[in-house]
Amino acid sequence: MKTIIEPFKIKSVEQIRFTTEEERKKIIEDAGFNPFLIHAEDVLIDLLTDSGTSAMSSDQWAGIMRGDESYAGAKSFYTFENAVRKITGDKFIIPTHQGRAAEKIIFSILGGPGKHFASNTFFDTTRANVEFSGSEAHDFLCEIGKHPEQRAPFKGDMDIEALDAFIKKYGKENIPLVVLTVTNNSGGGQPVSMKNIREVKEVCKKYGIPLFLDACRFAENAYFIKLREEGYSKKSVLEIVQEMFSYADGSTMSAKKDALVNIGGWLSLNDDELAMKCRNLLIVTEGFTTYGGLAGRDLEAIAQGLEEVVDEHYLQYRIRSTEYLGEKLINAGVPIIEPPGGHAIYIDAKRFLPHIKPEEYPGQSIVCELYVEGGIRAVEIGSVMFGKYDNNGKLIPSIMELVRLAIPRRVYTQSHVDYVAEVVIEVFKNRDKLKGYKIIYEAPMLRHFTAKFKPV
Ligand SMILES: *Cc1c(COP(=O)(O)O)cnc(C)c1O
């Protein structure tokens, strides 16, 4: 087969700034060894997140100019509503300024003390919104998903039996919602199979509990279904997407992911009374129902992005470029979650740095070294992000210690990716020299964003 090429030409470029290793050593120290606190200008290749970092197309920029900025009933809202409805099939489409705003609305209304929510894996903001409402968030990832070294086609699936047992334990009246995260971001960007979505829906239906999709990477998930699940290879991605959403009663979405824009989101649902409550809260916290914290131009860009993201040339390039980086690392012996996920490569820090215990945050150590070695910014997804303390102040580590290299959409070329592989492999060769870190400052919630560290 011939090389899979970037399915676009580059029309506008942004200069990147080079720094020396000496400069980077000082920069990371000044940032408390937390890459979230580095100025983006000091980063050569930014793989911190794929969120809001996409390059927009010329058609999306044209949409920006077309944006109708009327306060109520803007034309751009209806363009957006139609585009989202084409995908979700849902009755009520509520724009929000990003994914977590949609989460805040739905969990404020459905949550509260004594309530329990279940997911394959709650993403960090989603979990935070559940917990902020006073409720508890429970993850039921399938067994294979917990083994980074084992390959399976759908490692994002939910454990159906565990879900059923959970509902019996807490009582359906205390479980307002089940959420399937597609693809499973925190679980390695691994897809959820159509079979699993269908089975989760059946369990939910049996108990009368609604099912929502945390739909951030719905197109990537659909493409994996097309590639890997029997019976889907001849279906279009749009058809697969529509089937995925057909089992859900609603969705929360960060348009900063698979809508190929820099800001935006939505909450979609079918229940009339719930939609009314959500819209009321939207008006108090986000804005009127036809813009929800966004400008008309943003709504246009999202609508156009949703057309482009289900294009199969785009998805082939997208999934292949992530896999390409994964293959290079695997061939050099770097331990990663296998098979590679859709939007990111996840380095398994436990196997990468077996000499650093979870209490000394091996993932953070790799993240700092990638920056110093090559100006690459990645993020720890392990005990810094998910660690909790027991009553004695002892760390309860996360199940996995990962470092995520998230790939922004349509931003970097193959040679950028080659460079990233070279840097990771260099750090891997010198892994014995890496040291652990301790936290010297942390916030009570979502501590990874602002924590400061010191090498031990
Ligand atoms: C990014 C993300 C969110 C939150 O969306 P924001 O737009 O960042 O608020 C929720 N769930 C998943 C799976 C995500 O990847």
Coordinates of C-alpha atoms and ligand atoms in Angstrom, one line a residue:
M1 CA 0.0 0.0 0.0
K2 CA 1.2 3.5 -0.7
T3 CA 1.9 6.0 2.1
I4 CA -1.2 7.4 3.7
I5 CA -0.8 11.1 3.2
E6 CA -2.2 14.1 5.1
P7 CA -5.5 14.7 3.2
F8 CA -5.0 18.5 3.1
K9 CA -2.7 21.2 1.8
I10 CA -1.3 23.8 4.1
K11 CA -2.4 27.3 3.4
S12 CA -1.3 29.2 6.5
V13 CA 1.5 28.4 8.8
E14 CA 2.5 29.2 12.4
Q15 CA 6.2 29.6 13.2
I16 CA 7.4 27.4 16.1
R17 CA 10.1 28.7 18.4
F18 CA 13.3 26.7 19.1
T19 CA 14.9 26.7 22.6
T20 CA 18.1 25.1 23.8
E21 CA 18.2 22.3 26.4
E22 CA 19.8 24.7 28.9
E23 CA 16.8 27.1 28.4
R24 CA 14.3 24.3 28.8
K25 CA 15.9 23.0 32.1
K26 CA 15.3 26.5 33.6
I27 CA 11.8 26.8 32.1
I28 CA 10.6 23.5 33.5
E29 CA 12.1 24.3 36.9
D30 CA 10.4 27.7 36.9
A31 CA 7.1 26.0 36.1
G32 CA 7.4 23.8 39.2
F33 CA 8.0 20.8 36.9
N34 CA 4.4 21.0 35.7
P35 CA 4.1 21.4 31.9
F36 CA 0.6 22.9 32.3
L37 CA 2.5 26.0 33.8
I38 CA 4.9 26.4 30.8
H39 CA 4.3 29.1 28.3
A40 CA 3.2 27.5 25.0
E41 CA 5.7 29.7 23.2
D42 CA 8.4 27.7 24.9
V43 CA 7.1 24.4 23.6
L44 CA 8.4 23.0 20.3
I45 CA 5.8 20.2 19.7
D46 CA 2.8 20.5 21.9
L47 CA 1.1 17.2 22.7
L48 CA -0.4 18.3 25.9
T49 CA -3.9 17.8 24.6
D50 CA -5.9 17.3 21.4
S51 CA -8.5 19.6 22.9
G52 CA -9.1 22.8 21.1
T53 CA -5.8 22.5 19.3
S54 CA -7.1 21.4 15.9
A55 CA -6.3 23.3 12.7
M56 CA -9.5 24.6 11.1
S57 CA -10.1 24.2 7.4
S58 CA -10.6 27.1 5.0
D59 CA -14.3 26.2 4.9
Q60 CA -14.5 26.5 8.6
W61 CA -12.8 29.9 8.5
A62 CA -15.3 30.9 5.8
G63 CA -18.0 29.9 8.4
I64 CA -16.4 32.2 10.9
M65 CA -17.0 35.1 8.4
R66 CA -20.6 33.9 7.8
G67 CA -21.4 33.8 11.6
D68 CA -24.7 35.4 12.4
E69 CA -24.2 37.2 15.7
S70 CA -27.9 37.9 16.5
Y71 CA -28.6 37.4 20.2
A72 CA -31.6 35.1 19.6
G73 CA -32.5 32.8 16.8
A74 CA -29.3 33.4 14.8
K75 CA -29.1 31.6 11.5
S76 CA -25.9 30.0 12.7
F77 CA -27.7 28.4 15.5
Y78 CA -30.0 26.5 13.1
T79 CA -27.0 25.5 11.0
F80 CA -25.4 24.1 14.1
E81 CA -28.6 22.5 15.4
N82 CA -29.1 20.7 12.1
A83 CA -25.5 19.5 12.0
V84 CA -25.6 18.1 15.5
R85 CA -29.0 16.6 15.0
K86 CA -27.9 14.8 11.9
I87 CA -25.3 13.0 14.0
T88 CA -27.2 12.5 17.3
G89 CA -30.7 12.3 16.1
D90 CA -31.7 14.1 19.4
K91 CA -34.7 16.4 19.8
F92 CA -33.0 19.1 22.0
I93 CA -29.6 20.5 21.0
I94 CA -28.2 22.9 23.6
P95 CA -24.9 24.7 22.7
T96 CA -22.4 25.1 25.5
H97 CA -19.0 26.8 25.5
Q98 CA -17.3 23.5 26.0
G99 CA -17.8 19.9 27.2
R100 CA -17.6 20.6 30.9
A101 CA -20.3 23.2 30.7
A102 CA -22.7 20.6 29.4
E103 CA -21.5 18.3 32.2
K104 CA -22.0 20.9 34.8
I105 CA -25.6 21.5 33.6
I106 CA -26.6 17.8 33.4
F107 CA -25.0 16.7 36.7
S108 CA -26.2 19.8 38.6
I109 CA -29.7 18.7 37.7
L110 CA -29.5 15.0 38.0
G111 CA -26.8 14.7 40.7
G112 CA -26.7 15.6 44.4
P113 CA -25.8 13.8 47.6
G114 CA -26.8 10.1 47.6
K115 CA -26.7 9.7 43.8
H116 CA -24.4 7.4 41.9
F117 CA -23.3 7.6 38.3
A118 CA -21.6 4.8 36.2
S119 CA -19.3 4.9 33.2
N120 CA -16.7 2.8 31.4
T121 CA -14.3 5.5 32.6
F122 CA -15.3 9.0 33.6
F123 CA -13.1 11.6 32.1
D124 CA -11.6 13.9 34.8
T125 CA -13.8 16.9 34.3
T126 CA -16.9 14.6 34.1
R127 CA -15.9 12.9 37.3
A128 CA -15.3 16.3 38.9
N129 CA -18.7 17.5 37.9
V130 CA -20.4 14.4 39.3
E131 CA -18.5 14.8 42.6
F132 CA -19.0 18.5 42.8
S133 CA -22.7 17.9 42.8
G134 CA -22.2 15.7 45.8
S135 CA -22.7 12.4 44.0
E136 CA -20.3 9.5 43.4
A137 CA -18.8 8.5 40.1
H138 CA -18.0 4.8 39.5
D139 CA -15.9 3.3 36.6
F140 CA -16.6 -0.1 35.2
L141 CA -14.0 -0.6 32.6
C142 CA -13.8 -4.1 31.0
E143 CA -11.0 -6.3 32.4
I144 CA -8.9 -6.3 29.2
G145 CA -8.9 -2.5 29.3
K146 CA -6.9 -2.5 32.5
H147 CA -4.0 -4.4 31.0
P148 CA -1.9 -1.9 28.9
E149 CA 0.3 -4.6 27.4
Q150 CA -2.6 -6.7 26.0
R151 CA -4.0 -6.1 22.6
A152 CA -7.7 -6.2 22.0
P153 CA -9.9 -4.4 19.5
F154 CA -12.3 -2.7 22.0
K155 CA -10.5 -2.0 25.2
G156 CA -12.8 0.9 26.0
D157 CA -15.8 -1.4 26.6
M158 CA -17.8 -1.3 29.8
D159 CA -18.0 -4.3 32.1
I160 CA -21.7 -5.2 31.7
E161 CA -22.0 -7.6 34.6
A162 CA -20.3 -5.1 36.9
L163 CA -22.8 -2.4 35.7
D164 CA -25.7 -4.7 36.5
A165 CA -24.4 -5.6 39.9
F166 CA -23.8 -1.9 40.7
I167 CA -27.4 -1.0 39.8
K168 CA -28.7 -3.8 42.0
K169 CA -26.4 -2.7 44.8
Y170 CA -27.3 1.0 44.9
G171 CA -30.8 0.8 43.5
K172 CA -32.0 2.2 40.2
E173 CA -33.7 5.1 41.9
N174 CA -30.3 6.4 43.0
I175 CA -28.7 6.1 39.6
P176 CA -29.9 8.9 37.4
L177 CA -27.6 8.2 34.4
V178 CA -25.1 5.9 32.9
V179 CA -22.4 7.5 30.7
L180 CA -20.3 5.8 28.0
T181 CA -17.2 7.7 27.1
V182 CA -16.4 7.2 23.3
T183 CA -13.5 6.7 22.8
N184 CA -12.4 6.1 26.3
N185 CA -10.0 9.1 26.9
S186 CA -8.6 8.2 30.3
G187 CA -8.5 4.5 29.5
G188 CA -6.1 5.0 26.6
G189 CA -8.2 6.5 23.8
Q190 CA -9.5 3.0 23.3
P191 CA -12.8 2.5 21.4
V192 CA -16.1 1.1 22.6
S193 CA -17.7 -1.5 20.3
M194 CA -21.2 -1.2 18.9
K195 CA -22.0 -4.5 20.6
N196 CA -21.0 -3.0 24.0
I197 CA -23.1 0.2 23.4
R198 CA -26.1 -2.0 22.6
E199 CA -25.5 -4.2 25.7
V200 CA -25.1 -1.2 28.0
K201 CA -28.3 0.2 26.6
E202 CA -30.1 -3.1 27.3
V203 CA -29.0 -3.0 30.9
C204 CA -30.1 0.6 31.2
K205 CA -33.4 -0.1 29.6
K206 CA -34.1 -3.0 32.0
Y207 CA -33.8 -0.6 34.9
G208 CA -35.2 2.5 33.2
I209 CA -32.0 4.4 33.5
P210 CA -31.0 6.8 30.7
L211 CA -27.8 6.3 28.8
F212 CA -25.7 9.3 27.6
L213 CA -22.6 9.3 25.4
D214 CA -19.7 11.4 26.4
A215 CA -19.3 11.8 22.7
C216 CA -16.0 13.8 22.4
R217 CA -14.4 11.4 20.0
F218 CA -17.4 9.8 18.4
A219 CA -16.0 9.9 14.8
E220 CA -12.7 8.2 15.8
N221 CA -14.8 5.6 17.7
A222 CA -17.0 5.0 14.7
Y223 CA -13.9 4.6 12.5
F224 CA -12.5 1.9 14.8
I225 CA -15.9 0.1 14.6
K226 CA -15.7 0.2 10.9
L227 CA -12.2 -1.2 10.9
R228 CA -12.6 -3.8 13.7
E229 CA -16.1 -4.9 14.3
E230 CA -17.8 -7.5 12.2
G231 CA -20.6 -6.2 10.0
Y232 CA -19.5 -2.6 9.8
S233 CA -16.8 -2.5 7.1
K234 CA -19.2 -1.6 4.4
K235 CA -21.1 1.0 6.4
S236 CA -20.3 4.7 6.1
V237 CA -18.8 6.4 9.2
L238 CA -21.9 8.6 9.3
E239 CA -24.2 5.6 9.4
I240 CA -22.1 4.0 12.2
V241 CA -22.1 7.3 14.1
Q242 CA -25.9 7.5 13.8
E243 CA -26.3 3.9 15.1
M244 CA -24.0 4.7 18.1
F245 CA -26.2 7.7 19.0
S246 CA -29.4 5.8 18.4
Y247 CA -28.8 3.8 21.6
A248 CA -28.3 6.9 23.7
D249 CA -30.8 9.2 25.3
G250 CA -28.5 12.1 25.0
S251 CA -24.9 13.3 24.8
T252 CA -22.4 15.7 26.2
M253 CA -19.8 16.9 23.8
S254 CA -16.6 18.9 23.7
A255 CA -16.5 20.3 20.2
K256 CA -12.8 20.9 20.9
K257 CA -12.2 17.3 19.9
D258 CA -14.2 15.7 17.1
A259 CA -15.8 18.9 15.8
L260 CA -12.4 20.2 14.8
V261 CA -12.8 23.6 16.4
N262 CA -11.0 25.6 19.1
I263 CA -14.0 26.1 21.4
G264 CA -17.5 24.8 21.8
G265 CA -19.6 21.9 23.0
W266 CA -23.2 20.7 23.4
L267 CA -25.7 18.9 25.5
S268 CA -28.2 16.9 23.5
L269 CA -31.2 15.0 24.8
N270 CA -34.7 13.9 24.1
D271 CA -36.6 14.2 27.4
D272 CA -38.8 17.3 27.4
E273 CA -38.9 18.1 31.1
L274 CA -35.1 17.5 31.5
A275 CA -34.4 19.7 28.5
M276 CA -36.5 22.5 30.0
K277 CA -34.5 22.3 33.2
C278 CA -31.2 22.2 31.3
R279 CA -32.1 25.2 29.2
N280 CA -33.1 27.2 32.3
L281 CA -29.8 26.5 33.9
L282 CA -28.0 27.3 30.6
I283 CA -29.6 30.7 30.5
V284 CA -28.4 31.4 34.1
T285 CA -24.8 30.1 33.5
E286 CA -24.0 30.1 29.8
G287 CA -26.3 32.2 27.7
F288 CA -29.5 32.2 25.7
T289 CA -30.6 28.8 24.3
T290 CA -29.5 29.7 20.7
Y291 CA -25.9 30.5 21.5
G292 CA -25.0 29.0 25.0
G293 CA -21.8 30.8 25.6
L294 CA -20.6 30.7 22.0
A295 CA -20.5 33.3 19.2
G296 CA -22.5 32.7 16.1
R297 CA -19.3 32.2 14.2
D298 CA -18.2 29.3 16.5
L299 CA -21.5 27.6 15.8
E300 CA -20.8 27.8 12.1
A301 CA -17.3 26.4 12.5
I302 CA -18.7 23.5 14.5
A303 CA -21.3 22.7 11.9
Q304 CA -18.7 22.6 9.2
G305 CA -16.3 20.6 11.4
L306 CA -18.9 17.9 11.9
E307 CA -19.1 17.4 8.2
E308 CA -15.4 17.1 7.8
V309 CA -14.7 14.8 10.8
V310 CA -16.7 11.9 9.4
D311 CA -14.8 12.1 6.1
E312 CA -13.0 8.7 5.7
H313 CA -9.8 10.1 4.2
Y314 CA -9.5 12.3 7.2
L315 CA -10.2 9.5 9.7
Q316 CA -7.8 7.1 7.9
Y317 CA -5.1 9.7 8.1
R318 CA -6.0 10.5 11.7
I319 CA -6.0 7.0 13.0
R320 CA -3.0 6.0 11.0
S321 CA -0.8 8.9 12.1
T322 CA -1.4 8.0 15.7
E323 CA -0.7 4.3 15.0
Y324 CA 2.5 5.3 13.1
L325 CA 3.9 7.0 16.2
G326 CA 2.8 4.0 18.3
E327 CA 4.6 1.5 15.9
K328 CA 7.8 3.4 16.0
L329 CA 7.8 3.4 19.8
I330 CA 6.8 -0.3 20.1
N331 CA 9.6 -1.2 17.6
A332 CA 12.1 0.5 19.9
G333 CA 10.8 -1.3 22.9
V334 CA 9.0 1.6 24.5
P335 CA 6.1 0.3 26.6
I336 CA 2.8 1.8 25.5
I337 CA -0.8 1.0 25.7
E338 CA -1.5 -1.4 22.9
P339 CA -3.0 -1.2 20.4
P340 CA -2.5 2.6 20.0
G341 CA -5.7 4.6 20.7
G342 CA -7.3 7.1 18.4
H343 CA -6.1 10.5 19.5
A344 CA -3.1 9.7 21.6
I345 CA -0.3 7.4 22.4
Y346 CA -0.1 6.5 26.1
I347 CA 3.3 5.5 27.4
D348 CA 3.1 3.0 30.3
A349 CA 5.2 4.8 32.9
K350 CA 5.1 1.8 35.3
R351 CA 7.0 -0.4 32.8
F352 CA 9.1 2.5 31.4
L353 CA 10.4 3.4 34.9
P354 CA 10.0 0.4 37.1
H355 CA 12.5 1.9 39.6
I356 CA 10.2 4.8 40.4
K357 CA 7.3 3.9 42.7
P358 CA 3.8 5.5 42.1
E359 CA 4.3 7.7 45.2
E360 CA 7.1 9.4 43.3
Y361 CA 5.1 9.9 40.1
P362 CA 6.9 8.1 37.3
G363 CA 4.7 9.7 34.7
Q364 CA 5.6 13.2 35.8
S365 CA 9.3 12.2 35.5
I366 CA 8.9 11.2 31.9
V367 CA 6.9 14.3 31.1
C368 CA 9.6 16.6 32.4
E369 CA 12.3 14.7 30.6
L370 CA 10.5 14.8 27.2
Y371 CA 10.4 18.5 27.6
V372 CA 14.0 18.9 28.5
E373 CA 15.2 16.5 25.9
G374 CA 13.2 17.7 22.9
G375 CA 10.8 20.6 23.9
I376 CA 7.9 18.2 23.7
R377 CA 5.0 18.8 26.0
A378 CA 3.0 15.8 27.2
V379 CA 0.7 15.1 30.2
E380 CA 0.8 12.7 33.1
I381 CA -2.4 10.6 33.4
G382 CA -1.7 8.6 36.5
S383 CA -1.4 9.2 40.2
V384 CA -0.9 13.0 39.7
M385 CA -4.2 13.2 37.9
F386 CA -6.2 10.5 39.7
G387 CA -4.4 9.9 43.0
K388 CA -6.3 10.3 46.2
Y389 CA -5.3 10.2 49.8
D390 CA -6.6 7.9 52.5
N391 CA -7.5 9.1 56.0
N392 CA -3.8 8.9 57.0
G393 CA -2.7 11.1 54.2
K394 CA -1.2 8.1 52.3
L395 CA -1.5 8.2 48.5
I396 CA -4.0 5.8 46.9
P397 CA -2.3 5.5 43.5
S398 CA -4.2 5.4 40.2
I399 CA -4.6 1.9 38.6
M400 CA -2.3 3.0 35.7
E401 CA 0.6 5.3 35.5
L402 CA 0.5 6.8 32.0
V403 CA 2.0 9.6 29.9
R404 CA -0.3 10.8 27.1
L405 CA 1.1 12.1 23.9
A406 CA -2.1 13.6 22.4
I407 CA -2.0 14.4 18.7
P408 CA -3.7 17.7 17.7
R409 CA -5.9 17.2 14.6
R410 CA -4.4 18.3 11.3
V411 CA -1.6 20.2 13.0
Y412 CA 1.6 18.2 12.7
T413 CA 3.2 16.5 9.7
Q414 CA 4.9 13.1 9.5
S415 CA 8.3 14.7 10.1
H416 CA 7.1 16.2 13.3
V417 CA 5.9 12.8 14.4
D418 CA 9.2 11.3 13.4
Y419 CA 10.9 13.8 15.6
V420 CA 8.6 13.0 18.5
A421 CA 9.5 9.3 18.2
E422 CA 13.2 10.1 18.2
V423 CA 12.9 12.1 21.4
V424 CA 10.8 9.5 23.2
I425 CA 13.2 6.8 22.2
E426 CA 16.2 8.9 23.4
V427 CA 14.6 9.4 26.8
F428 CA 13.8 5.7 27.0
K429 CA 17.5 4.8 26.4
N430 CA 18.4 7.0 29.3
R431 CA 15.6 5.9 31.6
D432 CA 17.8 4.6 34.3
K433 CA 18.9 8.2 35.0
L434 CA 15.4 9.5 35.6
K435 CA 14.3 10.4 39.1
G436 CA 11.0 10.6 40.9
Y437 CA 9.1 13.7 42.0
K438 CA 7.2 14.9 45.0
I439 CA 4.3 17.4 45.1
I440 CA 5.1 20.6 47.0
Y441 CA 1.8 22.4 46.2
E442 CA -1.6 21.1 45.2
A443 CA -5.2 22.3 44.9
P444 CA -8.0 20.2 46.5
M445 CA -9.6 19.4 43.1
L446 CA -8.1 18.7 39.6
R447 CA -4.7 19.1 41.2
H448 CA -2.7 18.2 38.1
F449 CA -3.5 21.6 36.4
T450 CA -1.7 23.6 39.0
A451 CA 0.4 21.3 41.2
K452 CA 4.1 22.1 41.7
F453 CA 6.8 19.5 42.0
K454 CA 10.3 18.9 43.1
P455 CA 12.7 16.1 42.1
V456 CA 13.4 13.7 44.9
Ligands
LIG1 C1 -12.2 17.0 26.8 C2 -13.2 16.0 27.4 C3 -14.2 16.5 28.2 C4 -14.4 17.9 28.6 O1 -14.5 18.8 27.6 P1 -14.0 20.3 27.7 O2 -14.4 20.9 26.4 O3 -12.5 20.2 27.9 O4 -14.6 20.9 28.8 C5 -15.1 15.5 28.6 N1 -15.0 14.2 28.3 C6 -14.0 13.8 27.6 C7 -13.9 12.3 27.2 C8 -13.0 14.6 27.1 O5 -12.0 14.2 26.3

